[in-house]
């Protein structure tokens, strides 16, 4: 059995004398007050696009782009798998170069990162460290490889040296940001109960920064494996040397085989790295109660 | 406490090892006759253009539990921060007297001050056990704890955690524990430190009635049996009367209106 509806309360009488005034439209901001950083950046980017558009130009000769592409891509098929053995060996060497370079970069970039973290180091030390890291980052990996080949010759050691320097610039920056994202109050609290500076860092800062540091390191390893495949073009070892040789001899079928192997390795590493990184950083998202 | 407060304990035995542990710090003028553990003289703290407290002068004898009371925002935590040397005072001074009768400013006494922070100051992505072990960091040189703590320290930490009902959570991350468990972890860290003075900022705010009694009972034992001094911010008058020896009240309307009294006795003028 349903309950009868409750009687509706009568609406309160409206006194025409107390009618609220009609809402005023919000005041319009003058144009210069609407220019925040985002708007200005967007405007500058649009101007840059307009400025750069004339730069998109071809040779001016009548070339059938589609025909050129079909002819070039057609040379890749079918891939020549007769070089599988040597490609796998070269891939192993590429992997070794990337792993060693990442390991060295982690070690060398760690002090740079600590010095570059604003919440840990004094301002002048931060300035010096950041300038160093910026300078290292400015030079592309291929140029580092050219420098290293000039110094130690065309061998895998050159690759390790090149990628170590290249990675240091990035890892130093990422590690600095990881340290800066940590609440230093915990470390200060440990200092207040008698811990030394190194102890406060090790027990107050490091546990919090550690998952991010490992996550960035893993990302750098993935990146270095891709880079190690390229720096072989200038003789710094790895699968890039093979790529260079096949390109020089227009042996596109073998070239395609090497590319396929690189694609497979990088895809597997990407998936694996993504999974490990998500496992590492998952617990970080839980806030502290209290 | 005013110097005339009755019931003060006799001073600890004369310091045979003063030069060993307190080299570089001046000897207290009153020598071994002065039993005060902490002396606050004309202490004042200003935040912006507002004084939180001013002209605060009192002395704490060893082995007493002093409840710091007052409404929220009055400056209780800031007072503890001043006493710990974490917040520089605007005027006045804070002096600790160690068991060897030497005077120390707060920054030179830090590894003998155990702090239970209001917001715990725990590392969320580290285990409960490791957080507690941090209480022992002040005992070691930096290189001695690079690869972990000694087995004896781990045993002590586990015993304290079991006493506080956290034996099941030793290896759990702090971020995976409840607020009350985190608070007990912070208390365990201070207990493992075995400091001379505890500065506890609302140490039972997240605990149920049983655990509140247990924790304050443990702190009281520390005062009675180990002659450690405890300054504890409390809000519950029943707990103050049950566990505290002295009450230090701060007045939100008048920074000079603080007063200190023995529990159960009429208040003495500041």
XYZ file of C-alpha atoms in Angstrom:
560
model
C 0.000 0.000 0.000
C 1.425 3.332 -1.007
C 1.425 6.307 1.287
C -0.647 9.315 0.209
C 1.571 12.203 -0.879
C 2.269 14.822 1.747
C 0.383 18.070 1.238
C 2.559 20.600 -0.494
C 3.492 23.630 1.608
C 2.102 26.845 0.144
C 4.658 29.068 -1.572
C 5.581 32.119 0.494
C 3.950 35.263 -0.808
C 6.235 37.420 -2.893
C 6.468 40.958 -1.766
C 6.885 43.067 -4.906
C 8.615 45.710 -2.867
C 11.498 43.334 -1.951
C 12.244 41.939 -5.403
C 15.989 41.360 -5.783
C 17.766 43.505 -8.348
C 18.460 41.815 -11.717
C 21.917 40.190 -11.826
C 24.600 42.408 -13.248
C 26.794 40.984 -16.022
C 30.338 40.394 -14.793
C 32.672 43.252 -15.670
C 34.732 42.640 -18.819
C 38.473 42.401 -18.215
C 40.583 44.687 -20.408
C 42.578 42.781 -23.046
C 45.937 43.212 -21.319
C 44.621 41.598 -18.111
C 43.594 38.505 -20.078
C 47.204 37.929 -21.173
C 48.382 35.237 -18.796
C 51.439 33.075 -19.442
C 49.402 30.394 -21.230
C 47.726 32.851 -23.594
C 50.990 34.634 -24.365
C 52.756 31.316 -25.035
C 49.948 30.209 -27.345
C 50.079 33.528 -29.188
C 53.863 33.304 -29.601
C 53.554 29.732 -30.877
C 50.967 30.795 -33.471
C 53.285 33.602 -34.593
C 56.136 31.084 -34.844
C 53.955 28.802 -37.008
C 53.132 31.688 -39.358
C 56.831 32.620 -39.522
C 57.936 29.016 -40.153
C 55.354 28.028 -42.759
C 57.449 29.321 -45.730
C 60.240 26.977 -44.613
C 58.205 23.951 -45.698
C 59.356 23.793 -49.300
C 60.675 21.104 -51.579
C 63.377 21.124 -54.234
C 61.133 22.742 -56.779
C 61.673 19.927 -59.267
C 58.703 17.942 -60.566
C 58.974 14.758 -58.481
C 56.240 12.194 -57.985
C 56.479 11.702 -54.232
C 54.257 8.654 -54.143
C 56.268 6.907 -56.846
C 59.538 7.676 -55.024
C 58.135 6.293 -51.794
C 56.795 3.133 -53.486
C 60.151 2.479 -55.156
C 62.104 3.015 -51.885
C 59.747 1.024 -49.630
C 59.467 -1.727 -52.242
C 63.198 -2.340 -51.906
C 62.623 -3.433 -48.277
C 60.577 -6.448 -49.283
C 61.024 -9.226 -48.704
C 63.376 -8.784 -45.734
C 66.483 -10.934 -45.947
C 66.618 -13.081 -42.810
C 69.894 -14.744 -43.767
C 71.639 -12.204 -41.500
C 69.637 -13.140 -38.388
C 72.660 -14.548 -36.528
C 74.931 -11.553 -36.975
C 72.053 -9.137 -36.324
C 71.322 -10.848 -33.003
C 75.001 -10.594 -32.057
C 75.002 -6.905 -32.959
C 71.838 -6.408 -30.923
C 73.518 -8.018 -27.907
C 76.420 -5.592 -28.334
C 73.940 -2.696 -28.594
C 72.280 -3.885 -25.390
C 75.661 -4.100 -23.634
C 76.598 -0.577 -24.739
C 73.254 0.783 -23.507
C 73.411 -1.010 -20.135
C 76.971 0.077 -19.383
C 76.302 3.661 -20.475
C 73.178 3.826 -18.310
C 75.040 2.392 -15.310
C 77.861 4.929 -15.634
C 75.381 7.743 -16.212
C 73.439 6.845 -13.053
C 76.627 6.939 -10.989
C 77.925 10.203 -12.443
C 74.621 12.040 -12.596
C 73.720 11.285 -8.977
C 76.067 13.865 -7.392
C 75.172 16.332 -10.163
C 71.491 15.852 -9.334
C 71.980 16.306 -5.602
C 73.904 19.501 -6.319
C 71.193 20.634 -8.729
C 68.225 20.113 -6.378
C 66.994 23.444 -5.063
C 65.691 22.002 -1.813
C 69.023 20.363 -0.943
C 71.890 22.514 -2.187
C 72.716 26.203 -1.912
C 71.684 28.424 -4.792
C 75.156 28.915 -6.300
C 75.828 25.161 -6.351
C 72.447 24.609 -8.007
C 73.371 27.178 -10.672
C 76.700 25.530 -11.494
C 75.212 22.042 -11.580
C 72.304 23.040 -13.812
C 74.551 24.895 -16.219
C 76.745 21.803 -16.505
C 73.761 19.548 -17.149
C 72.299 21.969 -19.695
C 75.616 22.105 -21.542
C 75.802 18.291 -21.659
C 72.200 18.024 -22.845
C 72.729 20.561 -25.603
C 75.041 18.213 -27.522
C 73.151 15.446 -29.400
C 74.126 11.812 -28.936
C 75.549 11.572 -32.473
C 77.934 14.458 -31.806
C 78.991 12.830 -28.521
C 79.608 9.655 -30.522
C 81.729 11.562 -33.075
C 83.795 13.064 -30.240
C 84.215 9.681 -28.560
C 85.184 7.954 -31.838
C 87.758 10.672 -32.435
C 89.246 10.003 -28.989
C 89.086 6.210 -28.548
C 88.497 5.021 -32.097
C 85.568 3.274 -33.769
C 84.606 0.639 -31.213
C 81.913 -0.084 -28.619
C 83.847 1.850 -25.951
C 83.162 5.005 -27.951
C 79.464 4.157 -27.817
C 79.565 3.701 -24.068
C 81.374 7.020 -23.571
C 79.029 8.882 -25.903
C 75.840 7.566 -24.349
C 77.187 8.029 -20.821
C 77.677 11.757 -21.392
C 74.424 12.114 -23.266
C 72.458 10.318 -20.523
C 74.139 12.264 -17.724
C 72.520 15.477 -18.908
C 69.057 13.949 -18.849
C 69.358 11.753 -15.770
C 70.890 14.631 -13.792
C 67.870 16.768 -14.618
C 65.356 13.998 -13.895
C 67.034 13.007 -10.625
C 67.121 16.661 -9.533
C 63.402 16.908 -10.160
C 62.855 13.676 -8.229
C 64.710 15.082 -5.230
C 62.841 18.367 -5.510
C 59.498 16.546 -5.433
C 60.313 15.090 -2.011
C 59.084 16.731 1.180
C 62.302 17.836 2.898
C 60.451 18.386 6.171
C 60.901 14.696 6.937
C 64.662 14.992 6.532
C 64.610 18.146 8.663
C 62.689 16.232 11.296
C 65.390 13.550 11.314
C 68.051 16.236 11.647
C 66.134 17.598 14.636
C 66.397 14.249 16.421
C 70.124 13.993 15.883
C 70.661 12.493 12.418
C 73.584 13.805 10.376
C 73.166 15.373 6.938
C 74.048 12.170 5.068
C 71.798 10.106 7.350
C 68.901 12.541 6.884
C 69.391 12.241 3.123
C 69.673 8.467 3.172
C 66.745 7.837 5.493
C 64.564 10.908 4.955
C 64.902 11.779 1.272
C 66.225 8.740 -0.552
C 63.366 6.306 0.247
C 60.913 8.771 -1.223
C 62.981 9.620 -4.293
C 64.135 6.034 -4.935
C 61.138 4.774 -6.953
C 61.268 7.824 -9.209
C 65.027 7.458 -9.635
C 64.695 3.811 -10.679
C 61.804 4.646 -12.936
C 63.806 7.362 -14.723
C 66.841 5.073 -14.932
C 64.752 2.375 -16.575
C 63.368 4.889 -19.045
C 66.923 6.007 -19.823
C 67.950 2.396 -20.439
C 65.140 1.993 -22.964
C 66.107 5.264 -24.592
C 69.789 4.304 -24.717
C 69.017 1.050 -26.460
C 67.315 3.067 -29.197
C 70.186 5.564 -29.263
C 72.808 2.812 -29.285
C 71.256 1.506 -32.480
C 71.878 4.884 -34.130
C 75.333 5.868 -32.888
C 76.771 2.904 -34.760
C 76.316 5.083 -37.856
C 79.457 6.966 -36.853
C 81.303 3.781 -35.909
C 80.523 3.626 -32.206
C 79.594 -0.063 -32.228
C 76.316 -1.936 -32.041
C 73.665 -2.680 -34.612
C 74.023 0.799 -36.112
C 77.239 -0.289 -37.823
C 75.249 -2.934 -39.695
C 72.591 -0.397 -40.645
C 75.279 1.897 -42.025
C 76.902 -0.851 -44.082
C 73.648 -2.042 -45.648
C 72.623 1.513 -46.431
C 75.967 2.222 -48.075
C 75.544 -0.817 -50.360
C 71.816 -0.130 -50.973
C 71.071 -3.555 -49.474
C 67.588 -2.544 -48.338
C 66.322 -6.081 -47.733
C 68.986 -6.705 -45.091
C 68.453 -3.158 -43.840
C 64.761 -3.999 -43.323
C 65.673 -7.144 -41.367
C 67.826 -5.127 -38.959
C 65.048 -2.558 -38.571
C 62.535 -5.312 -37.789
C 64.781 -6.730 -35.079
C 65.291 -3.258 -33.574
C 61.535 -2.691 -33.657
C 60.883 -5.988 -31.888
C 63.477 -5.376 -29.169
C 62.353 -1.799 -28.520
C 58.676 -2.798 -28.381
C 59.354 -5.579 -25.880
C 61.514 -3.269 -23.769
C 58.878 -0.523 -23.876
C 56.180 -2.867 -22.632
C 58.436 -4.381 -19.982
C 59.669 -0.974 -18.822
C 56.142 0.410 -18.643
C 55.025 -2.531 -16.521
C 58.006 -2.311 -14.148
C 57.692 1.477 -13.816
C 54.011 1.254 -12.992
C 54.803 -1.374 -10.338
C 57.583 0.766 -8.870
C 55.599 3.998 -8.632
C 52.198 2.549 -7.751
C 52.657 2.805 -3.979
C 53.854 6.406 -4.276
C 50.356 7.585 -5.058
C 49.018 6.616 -1.638
C 48.938 9.695 0.638
C 50.128 9.607 4.248
C 47.270 9.719 6.737
C 47.144 12.143 9.617
C 58.593 25.509 36.939
C 59.526 28.299 39.258
C 62.718 27.499 41.107
C 60.801 27.263 44.361
C 58.683 24.328 43.178
C 58.668 21.604 45.804
C 59.277 17.943 45.228
C 62.356 18.194 43.027
C 64.566 15.166 42.789
C 68.134 15.132 43.894
C 70.673 15.762 41.164
C 72.101 12.816 39.269
C 75.441 11.439 40.370
C 78.418 13.646 39.700
C 79.733 13.402 36.219
C 82.807 11.365 35.914
C 82.766 11.574 32.153
C 81.909 15.202 31.626
C 84.954 15.972 29.603
C 84.300 12.903 27.516
C 80.755 13.722 26.440
C 80.422 17.434 26.969
C 83.762 18.845 25.937
C 83.419 22.366 24.677
C 80.301 23.248 26.643
C 80.437 25.479 29.719
C 79.800 23.947 33.126
C 76.602 25.052 34.838
C 77.301 27.760 37.454
C 75.275 26.058 40.196
C 77.200 22.841 39.498
C 75.696 19.596 40.750
C 73.197 21.312 43.091
C 71.091 22.460 40.177
C 68.729 19.668 39.221
C 66.903 21.459 36.423
C 66.874 19.661 33.169
C 65.586 22.454 30.983
C 65.751 26.156 31.722
C 63.758 28.657 29.701
C 64.619 32.298 30.284
C 62.579 35.231 29.019
C 61.551 33.186 25.986
C 59.439 34.922 23.368
C 58.317 34.035 19.848
C 56.794 36.418 17.345
C 54.956 35.290 14.222
C 54.431 38.167 11.815
C 53.419 41.033 14.074
C 51.838 38.800 16.721
C 53.571 37.477 19.815
C 52.626 33.881 20.520
C 54.236 33.954 23.962
C 56.590 36.298 25.698
C 58.702 36.669 28.838
C 58.371 32.952 29.468
C 60.665 31.884 32.285
C 60.529 28.479 33.933
C 62.627 25.464 34.754
C 61.840 21.787 34.397
C 63.180 19.265 36.896
C 64.259 15.841 35.715
C 61.800 12.988 35.506
C 58.559 14.963 35.266
C 55.753 14.974 32.745
C 54.661 18.474 31.855
C 51.419 18.911 29.947
C 51.312 21.894 27.602
C 47.723 23.040 27.163
C 45.874 25.803 25.394
C 43.438 26.252 22.524
C 44.439 25.495 18.934
C 46.683 28.111 17.356
C 47.941 29.469 20.651
C 51.526 28.413 19.953
C 51.997 25.065 21.696
C 53.687 23.414 18.714
C 55.779 26.537 18.129
C 56.913 26.414 21.752
C 58.019 22.801 21.309
C 59.713 23.834 18.038
C 61.658 26.509 19.953
C 62.630 24.016 22.630
C 63.790 21.550 19.956
C 65.855 24.210 18.208
C 63.832 23.883 15.016
C 62.268 27.350 15.291
C 64.558 30.214 16.281
C 63.081 32.142 19.173
C 62.584 35.900 18.863
C 63.999 36.587 22.317
C 65.235 34.754 25.378
C 67.119 31.496 25.595
C 66.667 27.777 26.066
C 69.319 25.788 27.922
C 69.500 22.052 28.556
C 71.499 20.563 31.391
C 72.789 17.094 30.577
C 73.361 14.299 33.053
C 76.909 15.528 33.454
C 75.709 18.967 34.546
C 76.861 20.778 31.455
C 74.791 23.410 29.718
C 73.783 22.937 26.105
C 71.833 25.072 23.632
C 69.105 23.110 21.794
C 71.099 22.584 18.604
C 73.887 20.929 20.584
C 71.422 18.710 22.418
C 69.479 17.409 19.431
C 70.448 13.765 19.595
C 69.222 13.750 23.197
C 65.816 15.263 22.378
C 63.135 12.862 21.205
C 60.402 14.550 19.215
C 56.987 13.115 18.479
C 55.823 15.404 15.709
C 52.202 16.381 15.314
C 52.293 15.258 11.680
C 54.574 12.315 12.545
C 57.307 13.130 9.972
C 57.534 9.525 8.800
C 58.788 8.385 5.413
C 55.617 7.036 3.767
C 57.316 4.627 1.393
C 59.564 3.004 3.903
C 58.733 0.215 6.320
C 57.432 0.819 9.830
C 60.554 -0.860 11.230
C 62.967 1.303 9.234
C 61.106 4.445 10.243
C 61.422 3.476 13.892
C 65.112 2.644 13.512
C 65.702 6.238 12.402
C 65.421 7.097 16.088
C 68.893 5.627 16.564
C 70.592 7.608 13.779
C 72.028 10.155 16.187
C 74.100 7.459 17.892
C 76.158 6.610 14.867
C 78.496 8.294 12.449
C 77.022 8.621 8.958
C 79.081 5.809 7.488
C 78.009 3.362 10.205
C 74.390 3.394 9.039
C 75.061 3.347 5.302
C 74.324 -0.375 5.067
C 71.700 -0.685 7.771
C 71.394 -0.842 11.527
C 72.908 -3.172 14.068
C 71.048 -6.286 15.070
C 70.668 -5.012 18.639
C 68.923 -1.878 17.374
C 66.572 -3.957 15.257
C 65.707 -6.142 18.253
C 65.025 -3.085 20.398
C 62.844 -1.551 17.687
C 60.847 -4.759 17.260
C 60.314 -5.031 21.030
C 59.009 -1.456 21.241
C 56.758 -1.948 18.227
C 55.355 -5.112 19.765
C 54.725 -3.220 23.018
C 52.726 -0.683 21.055
C 50.739 -3.356 19.233
C 52.497 -2.932 15.897
C 54.272 -6.283 15.800
C 52.283 -7.366 12.744
C 53.164 -4.287 10.706
C 56.963 -4.298 10.976
C 57.624 -4.624 7.276
C 54.571 -2.825 5.976
C 55.028 0.547 4.308
C 53.944 3.437 6.501
C 51.629 4.688 3.749
C 49.747 1.402 4.026
C 48.980 1.836 7.734
C 46.216 3.789 9.448
C 46.605 7.173 11.115
C 46.702 5.621 14.584
C 49.347 3.111 13.506
C 51.432 5.901 12.042
C 51.163 7.836 15.274
C 52.343 4.826 17.251
C 55.208 4.403 14.781
C 56.269 7.991 15.484
C 56.049 7.311 19.226
C 58.092 4.122 18.841
C 60.791 6.057 16.964
C 61.083 8.531 19.841
C 61.136 5.704 22.410
C 63.882 3.852 20.533
C 65.955 7.014 20.565
C 66.037 6.827 24.389
C 66.419 10.589 24.656
C 66.830 12.628 27.813
C 63.844 14.811 26.935
C 60.686 13.989 25.008
C 58.843 16.746 23.175
C 55.515 15.194 22.249
C 53.106 17.215 20.137
C 49.634 15.735 20.608
C 50.971 12.164 20.738
C 47.579 10.559 21.353
C 45.352 12.598 19.045
C 44.621 9.595 16.795
C 44.491 6.840 19.411
C 41.554 5.145 21.084
C 41.035 5.233 24.856
C 42.993 2.039 25.555
C 45.994 3.022 23.435
C 45.925 6.571 24.794
C 46.264 5.215 28.326
C 48.944 2.774 27.210
C 51.062 5.383 25.405
C 50.807 7.987 28.159
C 51.527 5.242 30.689
C 54.718 4.357 28.790
C 55.747 8.020 28.700
C 55.025 8.308 32.417
C 57.206 5.251 33.036
C 59.977 6.905 31.057
C 59.721 9.867 33.419
C 59.506 7.857 36.632
C 61.930 5.018 35.998
C 64.434 6.584 33.614
C 64.271 10.171 34.895
C 63.466 11.444 31.431
C 61.589 14.705 31.134
C 58.494 14.840 28.976
C 56.756 17.896 27.579
C 53.515 16.760 26.067
C 50.822 18.764 24.310
C 47.463 17.490 25.528
C 43.901 18.676 25.065
C 41.993 16.332 27.356
C 41.824 17.661 30.976
C 41.222 14.140 32.342
C 44.453 12.909 30.784
C 46.294 15.958 32.115
C 45.145 15.216 35.656
C 45.846 11.516 35.320
C 49.332 11.615 33.842
C 50.925 15.056 34.183
C 52.973 16.431 37.058
C 52.807 20.021 35.866
C 50.624 21.983 33.496
C 51.915 24.809 31.341
C 48.993 26.837 29.979
C 49.228 29.334 27.164
C 46.757 32.184 26.849
C 45.523 33.052 23.338
C 44.553 36.582 24.356
C 47.710 37.527 26.213
C 51.179 36.295 25.147
C 52.482 37.071 28.623
C 49.527 35.360 30.255
C 51.079 31.880 30.373
C 51.173 30.135 33.699
C 52.529 26.922 35.107
C 51.242 24.914 38.021
C 51.561 21.567 39.662
C 48.654 19.301 38.916
C 46.070 19.403 41.655
C 47.451 22.629 43.138
C 46.205 26.194 42.696
C 47.846 28.043 39.833
C 50.873 30.157 40.603
C 51.302 33.528 38.999
C 53.557 33.659 36.003
